[in-house]
Protein backbone atom coordinates (compact mmCIF):
# COMPACT_ATOMS: atom_id res chain seq x y z
CA UNK A 1 0.00 0.00 0.00
CA UNK A 2 1.38 3.42 -1.00
CA UNK A 3 1.52 6.32 1.47
CA UNK A 4 0.02 8.54 -1.21
CA UNK A 5 -1.32 8.13 -4.72
CA UNK A 6 -1.51 11.33 -6.75
CA UNK A 7 -4.09 11.33 -9.53
CA UNK A 8 -3.12 13.67 -12.36
CA UNK A 9 0.13 15.12 -13.64
CA UNK A 10 -0.59 18.77 -14.36
CA UNK A 11 1.16 21.46 -12.28
CA UNK A 12 -0.74 20.42 -9.12
CA UNK A 13 0.03 16.71 -9.49
CA UNK A 14 3.67 17.31 -10.45
CA UNK A 15 4.23 19.71 -7.56
CA UNK A 16 2.65 17.10 -5.26
CA UNK A 17 4.99 14.45 -6.71
CA UNK A 18 8.02 16.67 -6.03
CA UNK A 19 6.93 17.38 -2.45
CA UNK A 20 5.98 13.75 -1.75
CA UNK A 21 9.37 12.51 -2.96
CA UNK A 22 11.17 15.13 -0.89
CA UNK A 23 9.11 14.00 2.12
CA UNK A 24 10.30 10.40 1.46
CA UNK A 25 6.72 9.17 1.07
CA UNK A 26 6.08 5.94 -0.79
CA UNK A 27 4.21 7.48 -3.69
CA UNK A 28 2.82 6.90 -7.17
CA UNK A 29 1.43 9.31 -9.78
CA UNK A 30 -1.37 8.01 -12.00
CA UNK A 31 -1.61 9.99 -15.24
CA UNK A 32 -4.26 9.54 -17.90
CA UNK A 33 -2.20 10.85 -20.80
CA UNK A 34 1.21 9.75 -21.99
CA UNK A 35 2.53 13.25 -21.50
CA UNK A 36 2.63 15.12 -18.18
CA UNK A 37 1.78 18.80 -17.87
CA UNK A 38 -2.00 18.96 -18.23
CA UNK A 39 -3.56 22.13 -19.63
CA UNK A 40 -0.26 24.01 -19.47
CA UNK A 41 0.93 22.01 -22.49
CA UNK A 42 -1.66 23.85 -24.60
CA UNK A 43 -0.49 27.28 -23.47
CA UNK A 44 1.72 29.15 -25.91
CA UNK A 45 3.18 31.56 -23.41
CA UNK A 46 2.98 31.67 -19.61
CA UNK A 47 3.65 35.21 -18.48
CA UNK A 48 2.57 35.12 -14.84
CA UNK A 49 4.62 32.37 -13.24
CA UNK A 50 7.08 34.22 -10.99
CA UNK A 51 10.64 34.09 -12.27
CA UNK A 52 9.73 32.53 -15.63
CA UNK A 53 8.44 35.49 -17.65
CA UNK A 54 7.45 34.55 -21.20
CA UNK A 55 7.92 30.82 -20.59
CA UNK A 56 6.55 28.48 -23.24
CA UNK A 57 3.77 26.37 -21.68
CA UNK A 58 4.96 23.09 -23.19
CA UNK A 59 8.50 23.71 -21.90
CA UNK A 60 7.17 24.50 -18.42
CA UNK A 61 5.21 21.22 -18.39
CA UNK A 62 8.34 19.32 -19.41
CA UNK A 63 10.46 21.07 -16.77
CA UNK A 64 7.99 20.21 -14.01
CA UNK A 65 8.03 16.56 -15.09
CA UNK A 66 11.86 16.52 -15.33
CA UNK A 67 12.06 17.89 -11.78
CA UNK A 68 9.78 15.11 -10.46
CA UNK A 69 11.75 12.48 -12.42
CA UNK A 70 15.06 13.78 -11.09
CA UNK A 71 13.80 13.21 -7.55
CA UNK A 72 12.73 9.66 -8.44
CA UNK A 73 8.94 10.09 -8.58
CA UNK A 74 7.13 7.05 -9.95
CA UNK A 75 4.58 7.46 -12.77
CA UNK A 76 2.08 5.02 -14.29
CA UNK A 77 -0.15 5.80 -17.28
CA UNK A 78 -3.66 4.67 -16.33
CA UNK A 79 -7.13 6.26 -16.29
CA UNK A 80 -8.80 6.26 -12.88
CA UNK A 81 -12.31 4.82 -12.98
CA UNK A 82 -13.16 5.01 -9.30
CA UNK A 83 -11.71 5.65 -5.84
CA UNK A 84 -13.23 3.54 -3.06
CA UNK A 85 -12.75 3.78 0.66
CA UNK A 86 -11.09 0.44 1.25
CA UNK A 87 -13.62 -1.20 3.49
CA UNK A 88 -16.41 -0.57 1.02
CA UNK A 89 -18.17 2.66 0.26
CA UNK A 90 -19.70 4.07 3.42
CA UNK A 91 -22.15 6.90 3.73
CA UNK A 92 -21.49 9.87 6.01
CA UNK A 93 -18.37 11.57 7.25
CA UNK A 94 -18.14 9.78 10.62
CA UNK A 95 -18.07 6.31 9.11
CA UNK A 96 -15.87 7.57 6.32
CA UNK A 97 -13.37 8.86 8.90
CA UNK A 98 -13.06 5.39 10.39
CA UNK A 99 -12.88 3.69 7.04
CA UNK A 100 -10.31 6.13 5.68
CA UNK A 101 -7.80 4.87 8.23
CA UNK A 102 -7.88 1.64 6.25
CA UNK A 103 -6.96 3.51 3.09
CA UNK A 104 -8.32 3.65 -0.43
CA UNK A 105 -8.64 1.43 -3.50
CA UNK A 106 -7.91 3.29 -6.72
CA UNK A 107 -9.50 1.40 -9.60
CA UNK A 108 -7.97 2.20 -13.01
CA UNK A 109 -8.50 0.88 -16.53
CA UNK A 110 -5.44 -1.31 -15.94
CA UNK A 111 -4.88 -2.25 -12.31
CA UNK A 112 -6.28 -1.49 -8.89
CA UNK A 113 -3.92 0.26 -6.49
CA UNK A 114 -4.08 0.84 -2.74
CA UNK A 115 -2.98 3.91 -0.82
CA UNK A 116 -3.37 5.33 2.67
CA UNK A 117 -4.00 8.80 1.26
CA UNK A 118 -5.06 10.06 -2.17
CA UNK A 119 -4.50 13.48 -3.75
CA UNK A 120 -6.90 14.14 -6.61
CA UNK A 121 -5.25 16.57 -9.01
CA UNK A 122 -7.11 15.50 -12.14
CA UNK A 123 -7.66 19.05 -13.38
CA UNK A 124 -10.31 20.27 -15.77
CA UNK A 125 -11.13 20.13 -19.44
CA UNK A 126 -12.60 22.41 -22.11
CA UNK A 127 -16.30 23.18 -21.85
CA UNK A 128 -18.29 22.68 -25.05
CA UNK A 129 -20.83 25.11 -26.52
CA UNK A 130 -23.38 22.48 -27.49
CA UNK A 131 -24.45 24.24 -30.71
CA UNK A 132 -25.18 22.65 -34.11
CA UNK A 133 -22.04 21.92 -36.12
CA UNK A 134 -19.70 21.90 -33.11
CA UNK A 135 -19.42 18.14 -32.79
CA UNK A 136 -19.76 17.34 -36.51
CA UNK A 137 -16.94 19.73 -37.45
CA UNK A 138 -14.64 19.05 -34.48
CA UNK A 139 -11.15 18.51 -35.90
CA UNK A 140 -12.34 19.91 -39.25
CA UNK A 141 -12.12 23.56 -38.28
CA UNK A 142 -13.57 23.44 -34.78
CA UNK A 143 -10.83 23.38 -32.16
CA UNK A 144 -10.38 23.78 -28.40
CA UNK A 145 -6.64 24.39 -28.54
CA UNK A 146 -5.16 27.31 -30.46
CA UNK A 147 -1.55 26.36 -29.82
CA UNK A 148 -2.21 22.81 -31.06
CA UNK A 149 -4.17 23.69 -34.20
CA UNK A 150 -3.43 27.35 -34.94
CA UNK A 151 -0.77 26.53 -37.54
CA UNK A 152 -3.45 24.98 -39.80
CA UNK A 153 -5.04 28.41 -40.16
CA UNK A 154 -2.10 30.46 -41.38
CA UNK A 155 -3.36 33.41 -43.50
CA UNK A 156 -6.96 32.30 -42.89
CA UNK A 157 -9.83 33.85 -40.99
CA UNK A 158 -10.90 32.38 -37.66
CA UNK A 159 -13.23 33.14 -34.78
CA UNK A 160 -12.48 32.72 -31.10
CA UNK A 161 -15.51 32.33 -28.83
CA UNK A 162 -15.19 33.49 -25.20
CA UNK A 163 -13.91 36.43 -23.19
CA UNK A 164 -11.71 34.88 -20.50
CA UNK A 165 -7.93 34.58 -20.22
CA UNK A 166 -7.82 31.55 -22.50
CA UNK A 167 -9.95 33.12 -25.26
CA UNK A 168 -7.88 36.29 -25.25
CA UNK A 169 -4.55 34.44 -25.11
CA UNK A 170 -5.74 32.23 -27.98
CA UNK A 171 -6.83 35.22 -30.07
CA UNK A 172 -3.47 36.99 -29.54
CA UNK A 173 -1.65 33.81 -30.51
CA UNK A 174 -3.81 33.23 -33.61
CA UNK A 175 -3.50 36.86 -34.74
CA UNK A 176 0.24 36.25 -35.28
CA UNK A 177 -0.43 33.91 -38.21
CA UNK A 178 -4.04 34.39 -39.28
CA UNK A 179 -5.27 37.02 -41.71
CA UNK A 180 -8.13 37.98 -39.41
CA UNK A 181 -9.40 36.94 -35.99
CA UNK A 182 -12.94 37.63 -34.77
CA UNK A 183 -13.46 37.43 -31.02
CA UNK A 184 -17.09 36.63 -30.27
CA UNK A 185 -18.08 37.48 -26.70
CA UNK A 186 -21.52 37.37 -25.13
CA UNK A 187 -21.04 40.62 -23.20
CA UNK A 188 -19.50 44.04 -23.93
CA UNK A 189 -16.65 43.56 -21.47
CA UNK A 190 -13.93 40.92 -21.40
CA UNK A 191 -13.30 38.77 -18.33
CA UNK A 192 -9.58 38.37 -19.08
CA UNK A 193 -6.93 40.28 -17.11
CA UNK A 194 -6.40 43.88 -18.21
CA UNK A 195 -2.89 43.36 -19.59
CA UNK A 196 -4.16 40.70 -22.01
CA UNK A 197 -7.15 42.85 -22.98
CA UNK A 198 -4.89 45.77 -23.87
CA UNK A 199 -2.66 43.57 -25.99
CA UNK A 200 -5.64 42.05 -27.82
CA UNK A 201 -7.41 45.34 -28.53
CA UNK A 202 -4.21 46.84 -29.98
CA UNK A 203 -3.94 44.20 -32.72
CA UNK A 204 -4.93 45.45 -36.20
CA UNK A 205 -6.24 42.12 -37.48
CA UNK A 206 -8.56 41.43 -34.52
CA UNK A 207 -12.23 42.39 -34.69
CA UNK A 208 -14.39 42.21 -31.57
CA UNK A 209 -17.93 40.93 -31.98
CA UNK A 210 -19.45 42.16 -28.72
CA UNK A 211 -22.73 41.12 -27.08
CA UNK A 212 -22.96 38.14 -29.37
CA UNK A 213 -23.61 34.43 -28.96
CA UNK A 214 -22.74 31.69 -31.41
CA UNK A 215 -25.80 30.04 -32.97
CA UNK A 216 -24.32 27.38 -35.21
CA UNK A 217 -21.15 26.45 -37.02
CA UNK A 218 -21.63 25.98 -40.74
CA UNK A 219 -19.87 23.88 -43.34
CA UNK A 220 -20.02 20.49 -45.06
CA UNK A 221 -16.53 18.97 -44.99
CA UNK A 222 -14.91 21.83 -43.07
CA UNK A 223 -15.92 25.03 -41.30
CA UNK A 224 -17.19 27.70 -43.70
CA UNK A 225 -18.96 30.11 -41.38
CA UNK A 226 -20.14 30.94 -37.88
CA UNK A 227 -23.64 32.26 -37.32
CA UNK A 228 -23.86 34.70 -34.43
CA UNK A 229 -26.65 36.72 -32.86
CA UNK A 230 -26.31 40.08 -31.15
CA UNK A 231 -28.22 39.67 -27.88
CA UNK A 232 -28.98 43.41 -27.65
CA UNK A 233 -30.22 44.05 -31.19
CA UNK A 234 -31.27 40.43 -31.98
CA UNK A 235 -29.51 40.86 -35.35
CA UNK A 236 -27.85 37.78 -36.78
CA UNK A 237 -24.89 37.52 -39.14
CA UNK A 238 -22.69 34.79 -40.55
CA UNK A 239 -18.97 35.37 -40.04
CA UNK A 240 -16.98 33.98 -42.99
CA UNK A 241 -14.46 31.90 -41.07
CA UNK A 242 -12.33 28.83 -41.78
CA UNK A 243 -11.89 27.93 -38.13
CA UNK A 244 -13.70 28.28 -34.81
CA UNK A 245 -11.76 28.16 -31.56
CA UNK A 246 -14.02 27.50 -28.58
CA UNK A 247 -12.66 28.94 -25.31
CA UNK A 248 -15.70 29.21 -23.04
CA UNK A 249 -14.19 27.90 -19.83
CA UNK A 250 -13.47 24.63 -18.21
CA UNK A 251 -15.25 21.85 -16.35
CA UNK A 252 -13.66 19.68 -13.67
CA UNK A 253 -12.61 16.10 -14.41
CA UNK A 254 -14.45 14.90 -11.33
CA UNK A 255 -16.97 12.39 -12.69
CA UNK A 256 -15.06 9.41 -11.27
CA UNK A 257 -15.39 10.80 -7.73
CA UNK A 258 -19.11 11.56 -7.67
CA UNK A 259 -20.75 9.97 -4.63
CA UNK A 260 -17.39 9.67 -2.87
CA UNK A 261 -16.65 13.24 -1.90
CA UNK A 262 -18.58 16.50 -1.48
CA UNK A 263 -18.68 18.68 -4.61
CA UNK A 264 -20.21 22.05 -5.46
CA UNK A 265 -23.06 22.23 -8.04
CA UNK A 266 -20.54 22.69 -10.90
CA UNK A 267 -18.73 19.48 -9.93
CA UNK A 268 -15.65 21.01 -8.28
CA UNK A 269 -14.45 19.03 -5.24
CA UNK A 270 -15.04 21.07 -2.08
CA UNK A 271 -11.66 21.70 -0.48
CA UNK A 272 -9.83 24.64 1.07
CA UNK A 273 -6.20 25.58 0.45
CA UNK A 274 -5.01 22.68 2.65
CA UNK A 275 -6.63 20.34 0.11
CA UNK A 276 -8.74 18.60 2.78
CA UNK A 277 -12.05 17.25 1.46
CA UNK A 278 -15.16 15.80 3.12
CA UNK A 279 -13.37 12.42 3.24
CA UNK A 280 -10.44 12.17 5.68
CA UNK A 281 -7.29 11.09 3.89
CA UNK A 282 -8.59 12.27 0.51
CA UNK A 283 -7.23 15.59 -0.75
CA UNK A 284 -7.93 17.74 -3.82
CA UNK A 285 -5.43 20.04 -5.53
CA UNK A 286 -5.42 22.35 -8.53
CA UNK A 287 -8.23 23.18 -10.96
CA UNK A 288 -10.45 20.33 -9.72
CA UNK A 289 -11.06 21.93 -6.32
CA UNK A 290 -13.27 24.85 -5.33
CA UNK A 291 -11.12 28.00 -5.44
CA UNK A 292 -11.18 31.63 -6.50
CA UNK A 293 -8.12 31.75 -8.75
CA UNK A 294 -7.23 28.91 -11.13
CA UNK A 295 -3.65 29.52 -12.21
CA UNK A 296 -0.54 27.38 -12.72
CA UNK A 297 0.96 29.03 -9.66
CA UNK A 298 -2.02 28.29 -7.40
CA UNK A 299 -2.22 24.73 -8.75
CA UNK A 300 1.43 24.11 -7.89
CA UNK A 301 0.89 25.62 -4.42
CA UNK A 302 -2.10 23.30 -3.95
CA UNK A 303 0.08 20.28 -4.73
CA UNK A 304 2.56 21.28 -2.02
CA UNK A 305 -0.17 22.00 0.54
CA UNK A 306 -1.98 18.72 -0.15
CA UNK A 307 1.19 16.70 0.45
CA UNK A 308 1.77 18.58 3.71
CA UNK A 309 -1.82 17.80 4.80
CA UNK A 310 -1.46 14.15 3.74
CA UNK A 311 1.71 13.85 5.81
CA UNK A 312 -0.08 15.31 8.82
CA UNK A 313 -2.94 12.85 8.29
CA UNK A 314 -0.54 9.90 8.15
CA UNK A 315 1.37 11.08 11.22
CA UNK A 316 -1.89 11.33 13.16
CA UNK A 317 -2.67 7.68 12.33
CA UNK A 318 0.58 6.41 13.88
P1 LIG B 1 -13.21 31.56 -17.83
O1 LIG B 1 -12.31 32.52 -17.13
O2 LIG B 1 -14.29 30.88 -17.05
O3 LIG B 1 -13.87 32.34 -19.04
C1 LIG B 1 -14.83 31.73 -19.85
C2 LIG B 1 -15.31 32.75 -20.85
O4 LIG B 1 -16.23 32.11 -21.73
C3 LIG B 1 -16.03 33.92 -20.19
O5 LIG B 1 -15.71 35.11 -20.86
C4 LIG B 1 -17.50 33.56 -20.37
O6 LIG B 1 -18.33 34.68 -20.52
C5 LIG B 1 -17.49 32.78 -21.67
N1 LIG B 1 -18.53 31.75 -21.72
C6 LIG B 1 -18.81 30.79 -20.81
N2 LIG B 1 -19.81 30.00 -21.24
C7 LIG B 1 -20.18 30.50 -22.45
C8 LIG B 1 -21.16 30.13 -23.40
N3 LIG B 1 -21.97 29.07 -23.21
N4 LIG B 1 -21.26 30.86 -24.53
C9 LIG B 1 -20.45 31.91 -24.73
N5 LIG B 1 -19.48 32.31 -23.89
C10 LIG B 1 -19.36 31.60 -22.75
O7 LIG B 1 -12.41 30.36 -18.53
P2 LIG B 1 -10.96 30.28 -19.23
O8 LIG B 1 -10.64 31.50 -19.99
O9 LIG B 1 -10.95 28.99 -19.92
O10 LIG B 1 -9.98 30.18 -18.00
C11 LIG B 1 -10.15 29.10 -17.08
C12 LIG B 1 -9.34 29.37 -15.83
O11 LIG B 1 -7.95 29.25 -16.12
C13 LIG B 1 -9.56 30.79 -15.30
O12 LIG B 1 -9.59 30.76 -13.90
C14 LIG B 1 -8.35 31.53 -15.81
O13 LIG B 1 -7.99 32.65 -15.01
C15 LIG B 1 -7.30 30.44 -15.73
N6 LIG B 1 -6.17 30.70 -16.65
C16 LIG B 1 -4.96 30.90 -16.09
C17 LIG B 1 -3.88 31.17 -16.88
C18 LIG B 1 -2.53 31.37 -16.23
O14 LIG B 1 -2.36 31.06 -15.06
N7 LIG B 1 -1.56 31.86 -16.96
C19 LIG B 1 -4.01 31.24 -18.27
C20 LIG B 1 -5.25 31.02 -18.81
C21 LIG B 1 -6.33 30.75 -17.98
P3 LIG B 1 -18.60 35.69 -19.31
O15 LIG B 1 -17.37 36.51 -19.17
O16 LIG B 1 -19.79 36.45 -19.77
O17 LIG B 1 -18.89 34.83 -18.12
Coordinates of C-alpha atoms and ligand atoms in Angstrom, one line a residue:
X1 CA 0.0 0.0 0.0
X2 CA 1.4 3.4 -1.0
X3 CA 1.5 6.3 1.5
X4 CA 0.0 8.5 -1.2
X5 CA -1.3 8.1 -4.7
X6 CA -1.5 11.3 -6.8
X7 CA -4.1 11.3 -9.5
X8 CA -3.1 13.7 -12.4
X9 CA 0.1 15.1 -13.6
X10 CA -0.6 18.8 -14.4
X11 CA 1.2 21.5 -12.3
X12 CA -0.7 20.4 -9.1
X13 CA 0.0 16.7 -9.5
X14 CA 3.7 17.3 -10.5
X15 CA 4.2 19.7 -7.6
X16 CA 2.7 17.1 -5.3
X17 CA 5.0 14.5 -6.7
X18 CA 8.0 16.7 -6.0
X19 CA 6.9 17.4 -2.5
X20 CA 6.0 13.7 -1.7
X21 CA 9.4 12.5 -3.0
X22 CA 11.2 15.1 -0.9
X23 CA 9.1 14.0 2.1
X24 CA 10.3 10.4 1.5
X25 CA 6.7 9.2 1.1
X26 CA 6.1 5.9 -0.8
X27 CA 4.2 7.5 -3.7
X28 CA 2.8 6.9 -7.2
X29 CA 1.4 9.3 -9.8
X30 CA -1.4 8.0 -12.0
X31 CA -1.6 10.0 -15.2
X32 CA -4.3 9.5 -17.9
X33 CA -2.2 10.8 -20.8
X34 CA 1.2 9.8 -22.0
X35 CA 2.5 13.3 -21.5
X36 CA 2.6 15.1 -18.2
X37 CA 1.8 18.8 -17.9
X38 CA -2.0 19.0 -18.2
X39 CA -3.6 22.1 -19.6
X40 CA -0.3 24.0 -19.5
X41 CA 0.9 22.0 -22.5
X42 CA -1.7 23.9 -24.6
X43 CA -0.5 27.3 -23.5
X44 CA 1.7 29.2 -25.9
X45 CA 3.2 31.6 -23.4
X46 CA 3.0 31.7 -19.6
X47 CA 3.6 35.2 -18.5
X48 CA 2.6 35.1 -14.8
X49 CA 4.6 32.4 -13.2
X50 CA 7.1 34.2 -11.0
X51 CA 10.6 34.1 -12.3
X52 CA 9.7 32.5 -15.6
X53 CA 8.4 35.5 -17.6
X54 CA 7.4 34.5 -21.2
X55 CA 7.9 30.8 -20.6
X56 CA 6.5 28.5 -23.2
X57 CA 3.8 26.4 -21.7
X58 CA 5.0 23.1 -23.2
X59 CA 8.5 23.7 -21.9
X60 CA 7.2 24.5 -18.4
X61 CA 5.2 21.2 -18.4
X62 CA 8.3 19.3 -19.4
X63 CA 10.5 21.1 -16.8
X64 CA 8.0 20.2 -14.0
X65 CA 8.0 16.6 -15.1
X66 CA 11.9 16.5 -15.3
X67 CA 12.1 17.9 -11.8
X68 CA 9.8 15.1 -10.5
X69 CA 11.7 12.5 -12.4
X70 CA 15.1 13.8 -11.1
X71 CA 13.8 13.2 -7.6
X72 CA 12.7 9.7 -8.4
X73 CA 8.9 10.1 -8.6
X74 CA 7.1 7.1 -10.0
X75 CA 4.6 7.5 -12.8
X76 CA 2.1 5.0 -14.3
X77 CA -0.1 5.8 -17.3
X78 CA -3.7 4.7 -16.3
X79 CA -7.1 6.3 -16.3
X80 CA -8.8 6.3 -12.9
X81 CA -12.3 4.8 -13.0
X82 CA -13.2 5.0 -9.3
X83 CA -11.7 5.6 -5.8
X84 CA -13.2 3.5 -3.1
X85 CA -12.7 3.8 0.7
X86 CA -11.1 0.4 1.3
X87 CA -13.6 -1.2 3.5
X88 CA -16.4 -0.6 1.0
X89 CA -18.2 2.7 0.3
X90 CA -19.7 4.1 3.4
X91 CA -22.2 6.9 3.7
X92 CA -21.5 9.9 6.0
X93 CA -18.4 11.6 7.3
X94 CA -18.1 9.8 10.6
X95 CA -18.1 6.3 9.1
X96 CA -15.9 7.6 6.3
X97 CA -13.4 8.9 8.9
X98 CA -13.1 5.4 10.4
X99 CA -12.9 3.7 7.0
X100 CA -10.3 6.1 5.7
X101 CA -7.8 4.9 8.2
X102 CA -7.9 1.6 6.2
X103 CA -7.0 3.5 3.1
X104 CA -8.3 3.7 -0.4
X105 CA -8.6 1.4 -3.5
X106 CA -7.9 3.3 -6.7
X107 CA -9.5 1.4 -9.6
X108 CA -8.0 2.2 -13.0
X109 CA -8.5 0.9 -16.5
X110 CA -5.4 -1.3 -15.9
X111 CA -4.9 -2.3 -12.3
X112 CA -6.3 -1.5 -8.9
X113 CA -3.9 0.3 -6.5
X114 CA -4.1 0.8 -2.7
X115 CA -3.0 3.9 -0.8
X116 CA -3.4 5.3 2.7
X117 CA -4.0 8.8 1.3
X118 CA -5.1 10.1 -2.2
X119 CA -4.5 13.5 -3.8
X120 CA -6.9 14.1 -6.6
X121 CA -5.2 16.6 -9.0
X122 CA -7.1 15.5 -12.1
X123 CA -7.7 19.0 -13.4
X124 CA -10.3 20.3 -15.8
X125 CA -11.1 20.1 -19.4
X126 CA -12.6 22.4 -22.1
X127 CA -16.3 23.2 -21.8
X128 CA -18.3 22.7 -25.0
X129 CA -20.8 25.1 -26.5
X130 CA -23.4 22.5 -27.5
X131 CA -24.5 24.2 -30.7
X132 CA -25.2 22.6 -34.1
X133 CA -22.0 21.9 -36.1
X134 CA -19.7 21.9 -33.1
X135 CA -19.4 18.1 -32.8
X136 CA -19.8 17.3 -36.5
X137 CA -16.9 19.7 -37.5
X138 CA -14.6 19.0 -34.5
X139 CA -11.2 18.5 -35.9
X140 CA -12.3 19.9 -39.2
X141 CA -12.1 23.6 -38.3
X142 CA -13.6 23.4 -34.8
X143 CA -10.8 23.4 -32.2
X144 CA -10.4 23.8 -28.4
X145 CA -6.6 24.4 -28.5
X146 CA -5.2 27.3 -30.5
X147 CA -1.5 26.4 -29.8
X148 CA -2.2 22.8 -31.1
X149 CA -4.2 23.7 -34.2
X150 CA -3.4 27.4 -34.9
X151 CA -0.8 26.5 -37.5
X152 CA -3.4 25.0 -39.8
X153 CA -5.0 28.4 -40.2
X154 CA -2.1 30.5 -41.4
X155 CA -3.4 33.4 -43.5
X156 CA -7.0 32.3 -42.9
X157 CA -9.8 33.9 -41.0
X158 CA -10.9 32.4 -37.7
X159 CA -13.2 33.1 -34.8
X160 CA -12.5 32.7 -31.1
X161 CA -15.5 32.3 -28.8
X162 CA -15.2 33.5 -25.2
X163 CA -13.9 36.4 -23.2
X164 CA -11.7 34.9 -20.5
X165 CA -7.9 34.6 -20.2
X166 CA -7.8 31.6 -22.5
X167 CA -10.0 33.1 -25.3
X168 CA -7.9 36.3 -25.3
X169 CA -4.6 34.4 -25.1
X170 CA -5.7 32.2 -28.0
X171 CA -6.8 35.2 -30.1
X172 CA -3.5 37.0 -29.5
X173 CA -1.6 33.8 -30.5
X174 CA -3.8 33.2 -33.6
X175 CA -3.5 36.9 -34.7
X176 CA 0.2 36.3 -35.3
X177 CA -0.4 33.9 -38.2
X178 CA -4.0 34.4 -39.3
X179 CA -5.3 37.0 -41.7
X180 CA -8.1 38.0 -39.4
X181 CA -9.4 36.9 -36.0
X182 CA -12.9 37.6 -34.8
X183 CA -13.5 37.4 -31.0
X184 CA -17.1 36.6 -30.3
X185 CA -18.1 37.5 -26.7
X186 CA -21.5 37.4 -25.1
X187 CA -21.0 40.6 -23.2
X188 CA -19.5 44.0 -23.9
X189 CA -16.6 43.6 -21.5
X190 CA -13.9 40.9 -21.4
X191 CA -13.3 38.8 -18.3
X192 CA -9.6 38.4 -19.1
X193 CA -6.9 40.3 -17.1
X194 CA -6.4 43.9 -18.2
X195 CA -2.9 43.4 -19.6
X196 CA -4.2 40.7 -22.0
X197 CA -7.2 42.8 -23.0
X198 CA -4.9 45.8 -23.9
X199 CA -2.7 43.6 -26.0
X200 CA -5.6 42.1 -27.8
X201 CA -7.4 45.3 -28.5
X202 CA -4.2 46.8 -30.0
X203 CA -3.9 44.2 -32.7
X204 CA -4.9 45.5 -36.2
X205 CA -6.2 42.1 -37.5
X206 CA -8.6 41.4 -34.5
X207 CA -12.2 42.4 -34.7
X208 CA -14.4 42.2 -31.6
X209 CA -17.9 40.9 -32.0
X210 CA -19.4 42.2 -28.7
X211 CA -22.7 41.1 -27.1
X212 CA -23.0 38.1 -29.4
X213 CA -23.6 34.4 -29.0
X214 CA -22.7 31.7 -31.4
X215 CA -25.8 30.0 -33.0
X216 CA -24.3 27.4 -35.2
X217 CA -21.1 26.4 -37.0
X218 CA -21.6 26.0 -40.7
X219 CA -19.9 23.9 -43.3
X220 CA -20.0 20.5 -45.1
X221 CA -16.5 19.0 -45.0
X222 CA -14.9 21.8 -43.1
X223 CA -15.9 25.0 -41.3
X224 CA -17.2 27.7 -43.7
X225 CA -19.0 30.1 -41.4
X226 CA -20.1 30.9 -37.9
X227 CA -23.6 32.3 -37.3
X228 CA -23.9 34.7 -34.4
X229 CA -26.6 36.7 -32.9
X230 CA -26.3 40.1 -31.1
X231 CA -28.2 39.7 -27.9
X232 CA -29.0 43.4 -27.6
X233 CA -30.2 44.1 -31.2
X234 CA -31.3 40.4 -32.0
X235 CA -29.5 40.9 -35.4
X236 CA -27.8 37.8 -36.8
X237 CA -24.9 37.5 -39.1
X238 CA -22.7 34.8 -40.5
X239 CA -19.0 35.4 -40.0
X240 CA -17.0 34.0 -43.0
X241 CA -14.5 31.9 -41.1
X242 CA -12.3 28.8 -41.8
X243 CA -11.9 27.9 -38.1
X244 CA -13.7 28.3 -34.8
X245 CA -11.8 28.2 -31.6
X246 CA -14.0 27.5 -28.6
X247 CA -12.7 28.9 -25.3
X248 CA -15.7 29.2 -23.0
X249 CA -14.2 27.9 -19.8
X250 CA -13.5 24.6 -18.2
X251 CA -15.2 21.8 -16.3
X252 CA -13.7 19.7 -13.7
X253 CA -12.6 16.1 -14.4
X254 CA -14.5 14.9 -11.3
X255 CA -17.0 12.4 -12.7
X256 CA -15.1 9.4 -11.3
X257 CA -15.4 10.8 -7.7
X258 CA -19.1 11.6 -7.7
X259 CA -20.7 10.0 -4.6
X260 CA -17.4 9.7 -2.9
X261 CA -16.6 13.2 -1.9
X262 CA -18.6 16.5 -1.5
X263 CA -18.7 18.7 -4.6
X264 CA -20.2 22.0 -5.5
X265 CA -23.1 22.2 -8.0
X266 CA -20.5 22.7 -10.9
X267 CA -18.7 19.5 -9.9
X268 CA -15.6 21.0 -8.3
X269 CA -14.5 19.0 -5.2
X270 CA -15.0 21.1 -2.1
X271 CA -11.7 21.7 -0.5
X272 CA -9.8 24.6 1.1
X273 CA -6.2 25.6 0.4
X274 CA -5.0 22.7 2.6
X275 CA -6.6 20.3 0.1
X276 CA -8.7 18.6 2.8
X277 CA -12.0 17.3 1.5
X278 CA -15.2 15.8 3.1
X279 CA -13.4 12.4 3.2
X280 CA -10.4 12.2 5.7
X281 CA -7.3 11.1 3.9
X282 CA -8.6 12.3 0.5
X283 CA -7.2 15.6 -0.8
X284 CA -7.9 17.7 -3.8
X285 CA -5.4 20.0 -5.5
X286 CA -5.4 22.4 -8.5
X287 CA -8.2 23.2 -11.0
X288 CA -10.4 20.3 -9.7
X289 CA -11.1 21.9 -6.3
X290 CA -13.3 24.9 -5.3
X291 CA -11.1 28.0 -5.4
X292 CA -11.2 31.6 -6.5
X293 CA -8.1 31.7 -8.8
X294 CA -7.2 28.9 -11.1
X295 CA -3.6 29.5 -12.2
X296 CA -0.5 27.4 -12.7
X297 CA 1.0 29.0 -9.7
X298 CA -2.0 28.3 -7.4
X299 CA -2.2 24.7 -8.8
X300 CA 1.4 24.1 -7.9
X301 CA 0.9 25.6 -4.4
X302 CA -2.1 23.3 -3.9
X303 CA 0.1 20.3 -4.7
X304 CA 2.6 21.3 -2.0
X305 CA -0.2 22.0 0.5
X306 CA -2.0 18.7 -0.2
X307 CA 1.2 16.7 0.5
X308 CA 1.8 18.6 3.7
X309 CA -1.8 17.8 4.8
X310 CA -1.5 14.1 3.7
X311 CA 1.7 13.8 5.8
X312 CA -0.1 15.3 8.8
X313 CA -2.9 12.9 8.3
X314 CA -0.5 9.9 8.2
X315 CA 1.4 11.1 11.2
X316 CA -1.9 11.3 13.2
X317 CA -2.7 7.7 12.3
X318 CA 0.6 6.4 13.9
Ligands
LIG1 P1 -13.2 31.6 -17.8 O1 -12.3 32.5 -17.1 O2 -14.3 30.9 -17.0 O3 -13.9 32.3 -19.0 C1 -14.8 31.7 -19.9 C2 -15.3 32.7 -20.8 O4 -16.2 32.1 -21.7 C3 -16.0 33.9 -20.2 O5 -15.7 35.1 -20.9 C4 -17.5 33.6 -20.4 O6 -18.3 34.7 -20.5 C5 -17.5 32.8 -21.7 N1 -18.5 31.8 -21.7 C6 -18.8 30.8 -20.8 N2 -19.8 30.0 -21.2 C7 -20.2 30.5 -22.4 C8 -21.2 30.1 -23.4 N3 -22.0 29.1 -23.2 N4 -21.3 30.9 -24.5 C9 -20.4 31.9 -24.7 N5 -19.5 32.3 -23.9 C10 -19.4 31.6 -22.8 O7 -12.4 30.4 -18.5 P2 -11.0 30.3 -19.2 O8 -10.6 31.5 -20.0 O9 -11.0 29.0 -19.9 O10 -10.0 30.2 -18.0 C11 -10.1 29.1 -17.1 C12 -9.3 29.4 -15.8 O11 -7.9 29.3 -16.1 C13 -9.6 30.8 -15.3 O12 -9.6 30.8 -13.9 C14 -8.3 31.5 -15.8 O13 -8.0 32.7 -15.0 C15 -7.3 30.4 -15.7 N6 -6.2 30.7 -16.7 C16 -5.0 30.9 -16.1 C17 -3.9 31.2 -16.9 C18 -2.5 31.4 -16.2 O14 -2.4 31.1 -15.1 N7 -1.6 31.9 -17.0 C19 -4.0 31.2 -18.3 C20 -5.3 31.0 -18.8 C21 -6.3 30.7 -18.0 P3 -18.6 35.7 -19.3 O15 -17.4 36.5 -19.2 O16 -19.8 36.5 -19.8 O17 -18.9 34.8 -18.1

